[in-house]
Amino acid sequence: MISKAANRYANALIDIGIESKKLDEIKEDMILLDQSIEESRDLKLFLKSPLIKKAIKSSALKEIFEGKVQQMTMNLIELLVEKNREQLLHDISASYVSLYKKHHGIIDVEIQTAFELSDEDVTKLKKILESYTGKTVQMDLSIHEELIGGLTVRIDDTIFDGSVKHKLSQLEKSFAAASVE
């Protein structure tokens, strides 16, 4: 779960991005920071370590990210190091991307299918979901053969289960209930 402090920094960064018209550039920076921290155990431990001095952390983070991210993002990194909050960088990145998507009306949708969908089916499904949600849909498609057929769609906390596996399970429950009577 993302901390309140990380959300506050991300909100401030969104506001700065809107003012400076650099929302997209900052989003790319946040994705880079998030991926860098996620992929490097050493960087994750480095950011969390209270034993490493501020000057060393600041210097190392400048070496890693300077020239690769916007100056605003570098300013944020330096501020976080100065305030001993560099361990929030990962959460701030995730929170920023989430706020960015909300600002642009983008919603993440997880879709599980029993088999690979054709490009035409993906396009149709995306249009249906965008019509249903009223937002731009970013789909995460995955194949789960155990579904037998059909698909499941997850939008936030809501799951629409149109899989054959689910239908068979419902049928089994109804037969079991009928045999008890």
mmCIF file of C-alpha atoms in Angstrom:
data_model
loop_
_atom_site.group_PDB
_atom_site.id
_atom_site.type_symbol
_atom_site.label_atom_id
_atom_site.label_comp_id
_atom_site.label_asym_id
_atom_site.label_seq_id
_atom_site.Cartn_x
_atom_site.Cartn_y
_atom_site.Cartn_z
ATOM 1 C CA MET A 1 0.000 0.000 0.000
ATOM 2 C CA ILE A 2 1.274 3.441 -0.913
ATOM 3 C CA SER A 3 1.900 5.798 2.012
ATOM 4 C CA LYS A 4 0.161 9.139 2.481
ATOM 5 C CA ALA A 5 3.515 10.900 2.182
ATOM 6 C CA ALA A 6 4.199 9.270 -1.197
ATOM 7 C CA ASN A 7 0.728 10.281 -2.394
ATOM 8 C CA ARG A 8 1.313 13.883 -1.296
ATOM 9 C CA TYR A 9 4.608 14.055 -3.211
ATOM 10 C CA ALA A 10 2.949 12.475 -6.273
ATOM 11 C CA ASN A 11 0.043 14.950 -6.089
ATOM 12 C CA ALA A 12 2.463 17.866 -5.880
ATOM 13 C CA LEU A 13 4.393 16.487 -8.849
ATOM 14 C CA ILE A 14 1.157 16.137 -10.864
ATOM 15 C CA ASP A 15 0.327 19.776 -10.088
ATOM 16 C CA ILE A 16 3.806 20.871 -11.189
ATOM 17 C CA GLY A 17 3.494 18.747 -14.326
ATOM 18 C CA ILE A 18 0.161 20.363 -15.207
ATOM 19 C CA GLU A 19 1.545 23.876 -14.630
ATOM 20 C CA SER A 20 4.659 23.235 -16.689
ATOM 21 C CA LYS A 21 2.832 21.146 -19.323
ATOM 22 C CA LYS A 22 5.272 18.262 -18.759
ATOM 23 C CA LEU A 23 2.908 15.591 -17.437
ATOM 24 C CA ASP A 24 3.910 13.069 -20.101
ATOM 25 C CA GLU A 25 7.649 13.627 -19.670
ATOM 26 C CA ILE A 26 7.407 13.266 -15.897
ATOM 27 C CA LYS A 27 5.323 10.090 -16.339
ATOM 28 C CA GLU A 28 8.121 8.615 -18.443
ATOM 29 C CA ASP A 29 10.598 9.591 -15.709
ATOM 30 C CA MET A 30 8.441 7.905 -13.070
ATOM 31 C CA ILE A 31 8.216 4.738 -15.159
ATOM 32 C CA LEU A 32 12.024 4.749 -15.543
ATOM 33 C CA LEU A 33 12.520 5.265 -11.789
ATOM 34 C CA ASP A 34 9.992 2.581 -10.940
ATOM 35 C CA GLN A 35 11.549 0.050 -13.332
ATOM 36 C CA SER A 36 15.073 0.871 -12.161
ATOM 37 C CA ILE A 37 14.168 0.357 -8.512
ATOM 38 C CA GLU A 38 12.076 -2.739 -9.229
ATOM 39 C CA GLU A 39 14.790 -4.396 -11.324
ATOM 40 C CA SER A 40 17.747 -3.594 -9.077
ATOM 41 C CA ARG A 41 17.832 -5.183 -5.661
ATOM 42 C CA ASP A 42 20.998 -3.199 -4.925
ATOM 43 C CA LEU A 43 19.319 0.121 -5.728
ATOM 44 C CA LYS A 44 16.314 -0.828 -3.572
ATOM 45 C CA LEU A 45 18.587 -1.665 -0.625
ATOM 46 C CA PHE A 46 20.704 1.460 -1.252
ATOM 47 C CA LEU A 47 17.632 3.704 -1.052
ATOM 48 C CA LYS A 48 16.420 2.055 2.167
ATOM 49 C CA SER A 49 19.760 2.006 3.980
ATOM 50 C CA PRO A 50 20.015 4.488 6.864
ATOM 51 C CA LEU A 51 23.778 3.858 7.059
ATOM 52 C CA ILE A 52 24.606 5.539 3.747
ATOM 53 C CA LYS A 53 25.170 9.284 4.057
ATOM 54 C CA LYS A 54 22.973 11.787 2.207
ATOM 55 C CA ALA A 55 25.894 13.119 0.133
ATOM 56 C CA ILE A 56 26.730 9.626 -1.132
ATOM 57 C CA LYS A 57 23.086 8.861 -1.957
ATOM 58 C CA SER A 58 22.648 12.199 -3.704
ATOM 59 C CA SER A 59 25.831 11.750 -5.721
ATOM 60 C CA ALA A 60 24.990 8.172 -6.717
ATOM 61 C CA LEU A 61 21.408 9.025 -7.746
ATOM 62 C CA LYS A 62 22.677 11.980 -9.804
ATOM 63 C CA GLU A 63 25.154 9.666 -11.510
ATOM 64 C CA ILE A 64 22.408 7.142 -12.302
ATOM 65 C CA PHE A 65 19.568 9.445 -13.380
ATOM 66 C CA GLU A 66 20.952 12.852 -14.388
ATOM 67 C CA GLY A 67 20.474 13.417 -18.111
ATOM 68 C CA LYS A 68 17.937 10.591 -18.262
ATOM 69 C CA VAL A 69 15.124 12.390 -16.430
ATOM 70 C CA GLN A 70 13.624 15.885 -16.404
ATOM 71 C CA GLN A 71 15.196 18.508 -14.130
ATOM 72 C CA MET A 72 11.970 18.549 -12.086
ATOM 73 C CA THR A 73 12.408 14.846 -11.405
ATOM 74 C CA MET A 74 16.036 15.371 -10.388
ATOM 75 C CA ASN A 75 14.888 18.152 -8.049
ATOM 76 C CA LEU A 76 12.409 15.733 -6.481
ATOM 77 C CA ILE A 77 15.114 13.095 -6.021
ATOM 78 C CA GLU A 78 17.428 15.648 -4.383
ATOM 79 C CA LEU A 79 14.624 16.884 -2.113
ATOM 80 C CA LEU A 80 13.786 13.337 -1.040
ATOM 81 C CA VAL A 81 17.425 12.607 -0.206
ATOM 82 C CA GLU A 82 17.701 15.873 1.725
ATOM 83 C CA LYS A 83 14.579 15.003 3.755
ATOM 84 C CA ASN A 84 15.672 11.341 4.273
ATOM 85 C CA ARG A 85 12.686 10.144 2.266
ATOM 86 C CA GLU A 86 14.405 8.582 -0.750
ATOM 87 C CA GLN A 87 12.897 5.209 0.184
ATOM 88 C CA LEU A 88 9.535 6.690 -0.943
ATOM 89 C CA LEU A 89 10.741 7.054 -4.537
ATOM 90 C CA HIS A 90 9.268 3.718 -5.642
ATOM 91 C CA ASP A 91 5.847 4.496 -4.117
ATOM 92 C CA ILE A 92 5.872 8.065 -5.440
ATOM 93 C CA SER A 93 6.520 6.716 -8.947
ATOM 94 C CA ALA A 94 3.631 4.250 -8.724
ATOM 95 C CA SER A 95 1.308 6.870 -7.247
ATOM 96 C CA TYR A 96 2.224 9.413 -9.941
ATOM 97 C CA VAL A 97 1.470 6.961 -12.759
ATOM 98 C CA SER A 98 -1.866 6.138 -11.124
ATOM 99 C CA LEU A 99 -2.746 9.841 -10.763
ATOM 100 C CA TYR A 100 -1.618 10.476 -14.350
ATOM 101 C CA LYS A 101 -3.979 7.768 -15.610
ATOM 102 C CA LYS A 102 -6.826 9.158 -13.522
ATOM 103 C CA HIS A 103 -6.136 12.676 -14.854
ATOM 104 C CA HIS A 104 -6.241 11.400 -18.454
ATOM 105 C CA GLY A 105 -9.258 9.097 -17.949
ATOM 106 C CA ILE A 106 -7.286 5.891 -18.443
ATOM 107 C CA ILE A 107 -8.318 2.680 -16.683
ATOM 108 C CA ASP A 108 -6.395 -0.599 -16.390
ATOM 109 C CA VAL A 109 -8.385 -3.707 -17.249
ATOM 110 C CA GLU A 110 -7.137 -7.269 -16.732
ATOM 111 C CA ILE A 111 -8.532 -9.800 -19.167
ATOM 112 C CA GLN A 112 -8.025 -13.544 -18.931
ATOM 113 C CA THR A 113 -8.998 -15.736 -21.842
ATOM 114 C CA ALA A 114 -8.856 -19.462 -22.470
ATOM 115 C CA PHE A 115 -7.089 -18.886 -25.789
ATOM 116 C CA GLU A 116 -5.409 -16.066 -27.690
ATOM 117 C CA LEU A 117 -7.773 -13.457 -29.105
ATOM 118 C CA SER A 118 -7.427 -12.194 -32.662
ATOM 119 C CA ASP A 119 -6.490 -8.546 -33.192
ATOM 120 C CA GLU A 120 -10.040 -7.924 -34.390
ATOM 121 C CA ASP A 121 -11.497 -9.455 -31.187
ATOM 122 C CA VAL A 122 -9.133 -7.379 -29.029
ATOM 123 C CA THR A 123 -10.199 -4.196 -30.831
ATOM 124 C CA LYS A 124 -13.907 -5.047 -30.437
ATOM 125 C CA LEU A 125 -13.455 -5.892 -26.765
ATOM 126 C CA LYS A 126 -11.574 -2.666 -26.145
ATOM 127 C CA LYS A 127 -14.363 -0.617 -27.778
ATOM 128 C CA ILE A 128 -17.007 -2.396 -25.698
ATOM 129 C CA LEU A 129 -15.059 -1.815 -22.467
ATOM 130 C CA GLU A 130 -14.427 1.839 -23.317
ATOM 131 C CA SER A 131 -18.140 2.288 -24.023
ATOM 132 C CA TYR A 132 -19.015 0.552 -20.731
ATOM 133 C CA THR A 133 -16.515 2.484 -18.553
ATOM 134 C CA GLY A 134 -16.555 5.796 -20.410
ATOM 135 C CA LYS A 135 -12.757 5.825 -20.151
ATOM 136 C CA THR A 136 -9.750 4.925 -22.249
ATOM 137 C CA VAL A 137 -8.909 1.286 -21.566
ATOM 138 C CA GLN A 138 -5.411 -0.147 -21.170
ATOM 139 C CA MET A 139 -5.781 -3.895 -21.446
ATOM 140 C CA ASP A 140 -3.566 -6.520 -19.850
ATOM 141 C CA LEU A 141 -4.354 -9.737 -21.701
ATOM 142 C CA SER A 142 -3.324 -13.148 -20.397
ATOM 143 C CA ILE A 143 -4.140 -16.699 -21.404
ATOM 144 C CA HIS A 144 -5.436 -19.168 -18.793
ATOM 145 C CA GLU A 145 -6.360 -22.464 -20.436
ATOM 146 C CA GLU A 146 -8.098 -23.670 -17.255
ATOM 147 C CA LEU A 147 -10.962 -21.271 -18.090
ATOM 148 C CA ILE A 148 -11.886 -23.777 -20.852
ATOM 149 C CA GLY A 149 -13.585 -21.047 -22.901
ATOM 150 C CA GLY A 150 -14.850 -17.489 -22.585
ATOM 151 C CA LEU A 151 -13.076 -14.816 -20.555
ATOM 152 C CA THR A 152 -12.897 -12.936 -17.276
ATOM 153 C CA VAL A 153 -12.614 -9.155 -17.081
ATOM 154 C CA ARG A 154 -11.363 -7.304 -14.023
ATOM 155 C CA ILE A 155 -12.003 -3.569 -13.739
ATOM 156 C CA ASP A 156 -10.742 -2.236 -10.402
ATOM 157 C CA ASP A 157 -12.489 -4.409 -7.794
ATOM 158 C CA THR A 158 -15.170 -5.761 -10.126
ATOM 159 C CA ILE A 159 -14.788 -9.088 -11.915
ATOM 160 C CA PHE A 160 -17.031 -10.158 -14.797
ATOM 161 C CA ASP A 161 -16.669 -13.915 -15.164
ATOM 162 C CA GLY A 162 -17.907 -15.206 -18.510
ATOM 163 C CA SER A 163 -15.710 -18.287 -18.530
ATOM 164 C CA VAL A 164 -16.939 -21.805 -19.249
ATOM 165 C CA LYS A 165 -15.234 -22.921 -16.028
ATOM 166 C CA HIS A 166 -17.406 -20.503 -14.029
ATOM 167 C CA LYS A 167 -20.579 -21.542 -15.847
ATOM 168 C CA LEU A 168 -19.812 -25.242 -15.160
ATOM 169 C CA SER A 169 -19.208 -24.429 -11.504
ATOM 170 C CA GLN A 170 -22.583 -22.656 -11.285
ATOM 171 C CA LEU A 171 -24.273 -25.606 -12.992
ATOM 172 C CA GLU A 172 -22.616 -28.046 -10.580
ATOM 173 C CA LYS A 173 -23.842 -25.996 -7.583
ATOM 174 C CA SER A 174 -27.389 -25.910 -8.944
ATOM 175 C CA PHE A 175 -27.378 -29.711 -9.481
ATOM 176 C CA ALA A 176 -26.013 -30.235 -5.971
ATOM 177 C CA ALA A 177 -28.724 -27.971 -4.512
ATOM 178 C CA ALA A 178 -31.437 -29.748 -6.527
ATOM 179 C CA SER A 179 -30.274 -33.232 -5.427
ATOM 180 C CA VAL A 180 -30.426 -32.208 -1.754
ATOM 181 C CA GLU A 181 -34.120 -31.279 -2.030
#
